[in-house]
Coordinates of C-alpha atoms and ligand atoms in Angstrom, one line a residue:
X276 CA 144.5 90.8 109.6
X277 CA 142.6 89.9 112.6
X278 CA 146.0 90.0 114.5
X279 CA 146.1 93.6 113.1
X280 CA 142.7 94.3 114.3
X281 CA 142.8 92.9 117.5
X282 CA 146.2 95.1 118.3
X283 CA 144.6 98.6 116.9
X284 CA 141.7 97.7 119.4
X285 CA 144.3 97.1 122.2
X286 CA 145.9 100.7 121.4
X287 CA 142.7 102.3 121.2
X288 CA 141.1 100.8 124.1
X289 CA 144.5 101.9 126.1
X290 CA 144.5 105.7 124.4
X291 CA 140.8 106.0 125.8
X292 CA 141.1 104.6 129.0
X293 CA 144.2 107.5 129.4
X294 CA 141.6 110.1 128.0
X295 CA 139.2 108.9 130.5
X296 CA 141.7 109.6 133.5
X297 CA 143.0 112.3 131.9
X298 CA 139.8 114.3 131.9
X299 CA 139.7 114.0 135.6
X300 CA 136.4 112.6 135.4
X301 CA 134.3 115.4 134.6
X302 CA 131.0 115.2 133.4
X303 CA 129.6 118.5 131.6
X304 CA 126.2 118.9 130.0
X305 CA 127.3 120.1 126.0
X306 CA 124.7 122.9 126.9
X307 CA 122.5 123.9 129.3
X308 CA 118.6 123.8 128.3
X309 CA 119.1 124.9 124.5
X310 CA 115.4 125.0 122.6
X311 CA 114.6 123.6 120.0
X312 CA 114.0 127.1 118.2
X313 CA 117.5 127.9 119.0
X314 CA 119.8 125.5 117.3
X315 CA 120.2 124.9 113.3
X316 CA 118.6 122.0 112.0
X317 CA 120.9 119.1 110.8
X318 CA 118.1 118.4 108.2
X319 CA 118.3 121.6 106.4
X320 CA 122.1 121.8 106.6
X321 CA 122.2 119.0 104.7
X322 CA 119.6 119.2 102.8
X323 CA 121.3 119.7 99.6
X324 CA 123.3 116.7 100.6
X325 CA 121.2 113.7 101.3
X326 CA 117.9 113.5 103.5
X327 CA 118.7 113.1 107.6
X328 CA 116.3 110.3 108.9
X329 CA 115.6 108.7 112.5
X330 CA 113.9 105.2 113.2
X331 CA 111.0 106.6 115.1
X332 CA 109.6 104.8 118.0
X333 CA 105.8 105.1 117.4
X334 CA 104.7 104.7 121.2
X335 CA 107.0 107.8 121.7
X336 CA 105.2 110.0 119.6
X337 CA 102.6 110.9 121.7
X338 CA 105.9 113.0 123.8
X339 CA 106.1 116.4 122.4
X340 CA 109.5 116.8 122.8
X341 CA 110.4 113.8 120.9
X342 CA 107.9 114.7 118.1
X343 CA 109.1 118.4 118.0
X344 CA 112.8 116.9 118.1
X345 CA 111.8 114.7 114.6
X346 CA 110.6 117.4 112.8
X347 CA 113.0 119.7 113.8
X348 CA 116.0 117.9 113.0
X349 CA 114.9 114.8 110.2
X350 CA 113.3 115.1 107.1
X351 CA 113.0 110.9 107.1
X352 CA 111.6 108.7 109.4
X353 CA 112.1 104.8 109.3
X354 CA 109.4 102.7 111.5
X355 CA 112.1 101.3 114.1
X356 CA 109.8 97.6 115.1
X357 CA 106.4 98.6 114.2
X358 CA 106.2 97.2 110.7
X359 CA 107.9 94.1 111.4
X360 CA 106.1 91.0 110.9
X361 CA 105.9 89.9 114.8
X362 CA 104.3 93.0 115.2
X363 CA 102.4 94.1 112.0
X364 CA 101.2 90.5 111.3
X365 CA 101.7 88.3 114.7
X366 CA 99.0 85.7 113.9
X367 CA 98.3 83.8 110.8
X368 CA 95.8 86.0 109.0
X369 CA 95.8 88.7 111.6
X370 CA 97.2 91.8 110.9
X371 CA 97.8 95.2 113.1
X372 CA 98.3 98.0 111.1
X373 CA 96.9 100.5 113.9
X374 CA 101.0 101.7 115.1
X375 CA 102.3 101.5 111.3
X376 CA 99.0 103.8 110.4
X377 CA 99.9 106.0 113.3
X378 CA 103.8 106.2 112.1
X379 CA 102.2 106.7 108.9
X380 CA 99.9 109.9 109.7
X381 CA 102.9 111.3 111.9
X382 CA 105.4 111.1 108.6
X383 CA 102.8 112.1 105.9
X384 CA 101.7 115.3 108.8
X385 CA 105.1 116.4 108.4
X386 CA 105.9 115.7 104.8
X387 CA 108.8 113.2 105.8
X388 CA 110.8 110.8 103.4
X389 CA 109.6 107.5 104.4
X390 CA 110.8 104.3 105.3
X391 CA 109.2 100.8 105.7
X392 CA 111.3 98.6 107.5
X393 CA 111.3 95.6 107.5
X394 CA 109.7 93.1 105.4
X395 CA 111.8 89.6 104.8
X396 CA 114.1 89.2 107.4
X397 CA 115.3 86.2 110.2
X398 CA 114.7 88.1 113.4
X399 CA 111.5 89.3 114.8
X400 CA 109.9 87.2 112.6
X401 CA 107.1 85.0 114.5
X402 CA 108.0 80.5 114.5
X403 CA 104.6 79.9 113.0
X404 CA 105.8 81.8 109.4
X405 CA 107.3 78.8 109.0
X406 CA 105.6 75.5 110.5
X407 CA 102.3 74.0 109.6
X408 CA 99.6 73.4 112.7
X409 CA 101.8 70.6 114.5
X410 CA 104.8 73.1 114.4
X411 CA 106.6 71.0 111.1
X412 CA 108.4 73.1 108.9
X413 CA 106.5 73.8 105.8
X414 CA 108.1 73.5 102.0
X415 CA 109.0 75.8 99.7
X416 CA 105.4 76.9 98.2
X417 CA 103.9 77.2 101.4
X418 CA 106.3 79.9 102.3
X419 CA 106.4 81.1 99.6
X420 CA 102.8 82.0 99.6
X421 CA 103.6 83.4 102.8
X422 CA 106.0 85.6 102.3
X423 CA 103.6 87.3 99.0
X424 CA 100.6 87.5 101.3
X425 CA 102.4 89.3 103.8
X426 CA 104.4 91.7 101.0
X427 CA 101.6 92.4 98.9
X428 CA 99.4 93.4 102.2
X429 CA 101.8 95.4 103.5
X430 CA 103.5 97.2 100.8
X431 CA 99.9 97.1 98.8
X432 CA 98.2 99.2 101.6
X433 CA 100.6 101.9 102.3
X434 CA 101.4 102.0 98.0
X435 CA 102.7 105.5 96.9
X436 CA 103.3 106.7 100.2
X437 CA 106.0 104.7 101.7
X438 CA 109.0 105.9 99.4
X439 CA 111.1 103.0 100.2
X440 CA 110.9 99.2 101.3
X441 CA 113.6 97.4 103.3
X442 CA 113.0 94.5 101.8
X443 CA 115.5 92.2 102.7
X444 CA 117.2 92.2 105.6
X445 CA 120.8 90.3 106.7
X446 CA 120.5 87.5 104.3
X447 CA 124.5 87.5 104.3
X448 CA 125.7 85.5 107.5
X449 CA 129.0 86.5 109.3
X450 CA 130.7 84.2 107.5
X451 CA 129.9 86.1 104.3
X452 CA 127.9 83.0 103.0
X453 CA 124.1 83.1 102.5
X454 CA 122.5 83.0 106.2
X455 CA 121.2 79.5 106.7
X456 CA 117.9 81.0 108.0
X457 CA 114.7 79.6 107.7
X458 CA 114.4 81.7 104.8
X459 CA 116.6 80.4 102.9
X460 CA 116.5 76.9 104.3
X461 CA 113.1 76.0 103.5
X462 CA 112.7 78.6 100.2
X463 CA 116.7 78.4 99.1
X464 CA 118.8 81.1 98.1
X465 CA 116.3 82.5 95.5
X466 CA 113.8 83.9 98.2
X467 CA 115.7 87.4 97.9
X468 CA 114.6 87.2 94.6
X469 CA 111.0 86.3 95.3
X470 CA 110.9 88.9 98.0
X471 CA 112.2 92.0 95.7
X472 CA 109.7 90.6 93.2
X473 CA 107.0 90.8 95.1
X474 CA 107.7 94.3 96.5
X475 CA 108.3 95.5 93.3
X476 CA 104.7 93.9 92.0
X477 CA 102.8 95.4 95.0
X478 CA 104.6 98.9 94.4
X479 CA 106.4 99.8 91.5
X480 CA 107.1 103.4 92.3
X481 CA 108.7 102.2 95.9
X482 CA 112.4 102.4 96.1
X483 CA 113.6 98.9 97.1
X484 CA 116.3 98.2 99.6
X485 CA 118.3 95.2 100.4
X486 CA 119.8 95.9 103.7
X487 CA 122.8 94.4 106.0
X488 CA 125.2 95.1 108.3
X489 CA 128.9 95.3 108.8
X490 CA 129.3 95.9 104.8
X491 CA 132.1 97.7 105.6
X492 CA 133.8 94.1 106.2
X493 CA 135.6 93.4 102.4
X494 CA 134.1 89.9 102.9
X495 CA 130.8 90.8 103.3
X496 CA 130.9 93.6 101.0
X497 CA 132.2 91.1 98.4
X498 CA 129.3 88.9 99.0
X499 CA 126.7 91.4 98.6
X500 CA 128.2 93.0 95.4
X501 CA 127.9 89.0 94.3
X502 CA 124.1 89.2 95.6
X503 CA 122.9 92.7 93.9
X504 CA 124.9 91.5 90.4
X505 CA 123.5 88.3 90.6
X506 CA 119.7 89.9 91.1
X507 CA 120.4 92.1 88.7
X508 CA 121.7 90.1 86.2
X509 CA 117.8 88.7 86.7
X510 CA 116.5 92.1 86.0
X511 CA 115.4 92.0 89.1
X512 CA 115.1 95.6 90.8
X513 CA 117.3 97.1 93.7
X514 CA 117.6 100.5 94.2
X515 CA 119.5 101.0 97.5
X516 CA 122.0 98.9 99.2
X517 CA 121.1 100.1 103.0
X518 CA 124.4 99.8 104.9
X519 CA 122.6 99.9 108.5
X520 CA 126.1 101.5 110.3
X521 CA 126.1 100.0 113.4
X522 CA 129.5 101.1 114.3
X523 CA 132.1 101.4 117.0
X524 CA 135.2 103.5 118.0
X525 CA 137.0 100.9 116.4
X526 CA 135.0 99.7 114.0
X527 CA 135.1 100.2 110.8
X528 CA 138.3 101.6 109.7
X529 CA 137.4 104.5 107.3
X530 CA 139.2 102.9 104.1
X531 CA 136.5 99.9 104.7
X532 CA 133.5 102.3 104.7
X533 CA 135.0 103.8 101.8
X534 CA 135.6 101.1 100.2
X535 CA 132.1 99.9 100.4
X536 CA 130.4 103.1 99.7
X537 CA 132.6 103.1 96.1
X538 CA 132.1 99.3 95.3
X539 CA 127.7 99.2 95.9
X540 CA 128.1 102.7 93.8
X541 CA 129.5 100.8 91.2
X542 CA 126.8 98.7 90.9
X543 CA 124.6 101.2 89.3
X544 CA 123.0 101.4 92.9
X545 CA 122.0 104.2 95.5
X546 CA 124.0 103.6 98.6
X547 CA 121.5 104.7 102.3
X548 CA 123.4 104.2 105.6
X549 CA 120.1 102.9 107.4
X550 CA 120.9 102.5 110.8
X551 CA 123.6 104.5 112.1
X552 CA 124.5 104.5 115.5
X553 CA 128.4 104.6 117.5
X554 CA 128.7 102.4 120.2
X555 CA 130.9 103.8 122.7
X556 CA 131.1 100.8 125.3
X557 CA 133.2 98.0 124.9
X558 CA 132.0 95.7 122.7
X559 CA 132.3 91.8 124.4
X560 CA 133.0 90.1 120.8
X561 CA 135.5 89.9 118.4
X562 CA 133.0 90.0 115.8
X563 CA 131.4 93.9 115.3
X564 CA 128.2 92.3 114.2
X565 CA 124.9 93.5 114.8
X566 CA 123.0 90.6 115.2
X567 CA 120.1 91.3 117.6
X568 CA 120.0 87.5 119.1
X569 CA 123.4 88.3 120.5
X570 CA 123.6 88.3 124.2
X571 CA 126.3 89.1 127.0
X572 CA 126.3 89.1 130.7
X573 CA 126.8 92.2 132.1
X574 CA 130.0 93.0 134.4
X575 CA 131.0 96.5 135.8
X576 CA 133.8 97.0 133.7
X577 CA 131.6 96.9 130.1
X578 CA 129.4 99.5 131.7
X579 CA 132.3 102.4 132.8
X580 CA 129.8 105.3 131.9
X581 CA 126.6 105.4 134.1
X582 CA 127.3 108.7 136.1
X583 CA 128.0 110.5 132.4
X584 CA 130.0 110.7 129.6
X585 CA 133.3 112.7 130.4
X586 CA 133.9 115.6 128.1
X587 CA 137.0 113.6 126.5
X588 CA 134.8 110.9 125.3
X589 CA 132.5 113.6 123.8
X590 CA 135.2 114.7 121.5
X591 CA 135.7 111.2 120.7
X592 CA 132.3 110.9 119.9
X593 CA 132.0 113.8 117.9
X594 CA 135.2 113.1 115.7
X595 CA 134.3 109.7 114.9
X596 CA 130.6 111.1 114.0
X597 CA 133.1 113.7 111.8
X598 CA 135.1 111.0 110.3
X599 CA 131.9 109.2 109.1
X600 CA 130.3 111.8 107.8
X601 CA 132.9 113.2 105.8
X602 CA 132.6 109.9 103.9
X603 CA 129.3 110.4 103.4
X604 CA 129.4 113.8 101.8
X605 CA 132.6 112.6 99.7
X606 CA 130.2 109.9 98.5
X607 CA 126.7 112.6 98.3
X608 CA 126.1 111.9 94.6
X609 CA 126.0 108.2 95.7
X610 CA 124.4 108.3 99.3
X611 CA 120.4 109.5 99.3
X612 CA 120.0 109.0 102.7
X613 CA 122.1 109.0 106.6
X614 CA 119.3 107.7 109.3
X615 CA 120.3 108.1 112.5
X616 CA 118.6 104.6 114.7
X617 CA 116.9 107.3 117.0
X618 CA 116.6 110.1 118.8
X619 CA 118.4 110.4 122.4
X620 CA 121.0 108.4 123.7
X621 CA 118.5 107.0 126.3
X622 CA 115.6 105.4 124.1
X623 CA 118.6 103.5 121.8
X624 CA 118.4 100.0 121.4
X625 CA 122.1 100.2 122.5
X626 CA 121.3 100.3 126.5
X627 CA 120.1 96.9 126.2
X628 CA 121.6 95.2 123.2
X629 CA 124.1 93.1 123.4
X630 CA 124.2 93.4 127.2
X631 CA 120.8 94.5 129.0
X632 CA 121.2 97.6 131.0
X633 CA 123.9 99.3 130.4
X634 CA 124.2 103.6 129.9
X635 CA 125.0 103.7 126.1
X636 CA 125.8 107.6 124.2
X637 CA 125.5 106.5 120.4
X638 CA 123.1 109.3 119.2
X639 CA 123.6 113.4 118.7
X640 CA 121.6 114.1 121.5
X641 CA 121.6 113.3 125.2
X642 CA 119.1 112.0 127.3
X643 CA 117.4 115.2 128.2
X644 CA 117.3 116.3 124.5
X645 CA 120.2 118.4 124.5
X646 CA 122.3 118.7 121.5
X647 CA 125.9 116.7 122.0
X648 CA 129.4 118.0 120.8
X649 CA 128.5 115.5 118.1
X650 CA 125.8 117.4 116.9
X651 CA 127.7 120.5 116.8
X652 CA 130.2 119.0 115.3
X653 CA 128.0 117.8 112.3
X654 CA 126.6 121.3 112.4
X655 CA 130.2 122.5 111.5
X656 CA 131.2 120.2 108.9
X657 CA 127.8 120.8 107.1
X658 CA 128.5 124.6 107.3
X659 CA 132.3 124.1 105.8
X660 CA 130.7 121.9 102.7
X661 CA 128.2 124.3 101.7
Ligands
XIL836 C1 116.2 97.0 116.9 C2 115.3 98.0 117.6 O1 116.0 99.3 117.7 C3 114.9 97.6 119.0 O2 113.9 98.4 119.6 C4 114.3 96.1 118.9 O3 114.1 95.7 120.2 C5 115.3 95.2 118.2 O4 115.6 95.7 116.9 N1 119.1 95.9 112.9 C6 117.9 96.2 112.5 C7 116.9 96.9 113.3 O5 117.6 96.0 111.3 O6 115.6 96.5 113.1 C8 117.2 96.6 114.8 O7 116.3 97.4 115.6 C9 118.7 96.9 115.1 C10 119.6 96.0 114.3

């Protein structure tokens, strides 16, 4: 299998490079300057389909063009790092809801679909969570206690109005085992539980996600079916499995996301692809996970597009984006909800994750706001399904 990988990578990474010489390096803008009131919105073309969201970067609000571009093209809006607990509660007893509030008023202006991410998860998560006052790890009720303090503030003071919680994130390692975080270390494997429970008490009426990425891998998919059918033979609540979609050129292979998509449906469960984003660089692992401590150093040759994106690549783009989404609308009974992890290619967490500072095209538009071939393309396919 991974031989079989590792060789379709090789073929793919030698058709590009010929697309990349065979386009004779040019570098077009997809258009020239189109407004906003121009272009179809990808929310409404869908909307019959499943809602379009965007992580939203809150300090980015204030832009107009970046606002305008939410509402014109999203009907859903995920908080992309301002309700995380190193930023929503950073201190022991000290909270910051000022940015979530802000996010909040933007969503609730503009009648969006919202989502609070994230509440129980490894990263981003301040040390002190879980050490005592001479930095010792502290047991099981202790963090415990924790972890339902910081749900039932959270979830309690935005109740009714944030439709859905991410309330678990990653708790399946890339070995497809529990993740030996300090989560589950110091609570044990039932803190997924505990965590959904508490959600659940704070806001019945929220939808409640459990979220991870690289589902598409049958190991890890296998291990979260295990997970939701083991919580739910609890009667514990999930509503969504939120595949994030961190994907590649050559990663996943469609069968695998289709795969997936069929085996959480089985579970009774709504399937939301959380996080979506296509990484066109070359990735420097084996491994397509999406786990933010990974680092790289960076070398020319994993950074080959900084002057632009030549037009072959574009159509790359774009028919990968195609390929996904026609997935998605197979699966439309079963999917509520595609979020795209932001807006332009130049605010993605993609220019600087896994190696800082690179040039990065995962999103539908570019870096001056215009729409992408990508966009048009999902334009197209949305007009053909309906
Ligand atoms: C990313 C944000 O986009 C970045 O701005 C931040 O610096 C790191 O986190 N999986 C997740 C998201 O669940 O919260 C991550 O978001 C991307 C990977």
């Amino acid at each position: 299998m991974k031989f079989n990988i590792l060789s379709f990578r090789l073929f793919l990474n030698t058709t590009l490079f010929t697309c990349f010489f065979l386009s004779s390096c040019k570098f077009s803008k997809q258009n020239t300057d189109v407004g906003l009131d121009t272009i179809p919105s990808l929310s409404k073309l869908y909307e019959n389909d499943f809602y379009i969201g965007t992580a939203v970067s809150t300090s980015k609000l204030a832009d107009s063009t970046y606002s305008a571009t939410i509402v014109k093209h999203f009907n859903s809006v995920t908080a992309e790092n301002v309700m995380k607990w190193e930023k929503i509660h950073p201190q022991p007893g000290v909270y910051n809801f000022a940015a979530a509030d802000s996010f909040m008023a933007f969503a609730e202006k503009n009648n969006m679909h919202i989502v609070g991410h994230v509440l129980v998860w490894h990263s981003q998560t301040p040390d002190w969570v879980f050490q005592d006052a001479k930095g010792k790890l502290v047991n099981r009720d202790t963090l415990l206690n924790r972890m339902h303090d910081h749900i039932n503030t959270i979830v309690g003071r935005y109740k009714g109005r944030v439709h859905c919680w991410d309330v678990v994130n990653e708790a399946i390692g890339d070995d497809s085992e529990m993740r030996k975080s300090q989560w589950y270390n110091i609570i044990g494997d039932d803190y997924v539980q505990k965590a959904f429970e508490y959600a659940h008490n704070a806001d019945s009426s929220a939808m409640l996600i459990y979220n991870d990425y690289s589902l598409p891998t049958a190991s890890k998919r296998n291990a979260v079916v295990q997970l939701i059918k083991k919580l739910q033979s609890k009667g514990i609540k999930v509503d969504r499995v939120g595949m994030q979609g961190h994907y590649h050129l050559d990663y996943p292979f469609l069968y695998e996301l289709d795969s997936s998509i069929a085996a959480f449906a089985n579970l009774g469960v709504k399937v939301s692809i959380t996080e979506l984003d296509i990484n066109i660089l070359p990735f420097p692992s084996e491994k397509f996970d999406a786990d933010i401590g990974m680092k790289f150093e960076m070398n020319d040759s994993l950074n080959p597009y900084v002057n632009g994106l030549p037009d072959s690549m574009q159509v790359v783009l774009a028919n990968r984006y195609a390929d996904f989404f026609n997935i998605f609308l197979k699966y439309k009974e079963n999917i509520d909800r595609v979020t795209l992890w932001g807006i332009n290619d130049g605010q993605s967490w993609l220019n600087y994750w896994p190696i800082p500072g690179r040039t990065n095209y995962p999103l539908l538009f570019d870096r001056e706001y215009q729409p992408k071939q990508a966009f048009w393309k999902l334009v197209e396919l949305a007009k053909e399904n309906n």
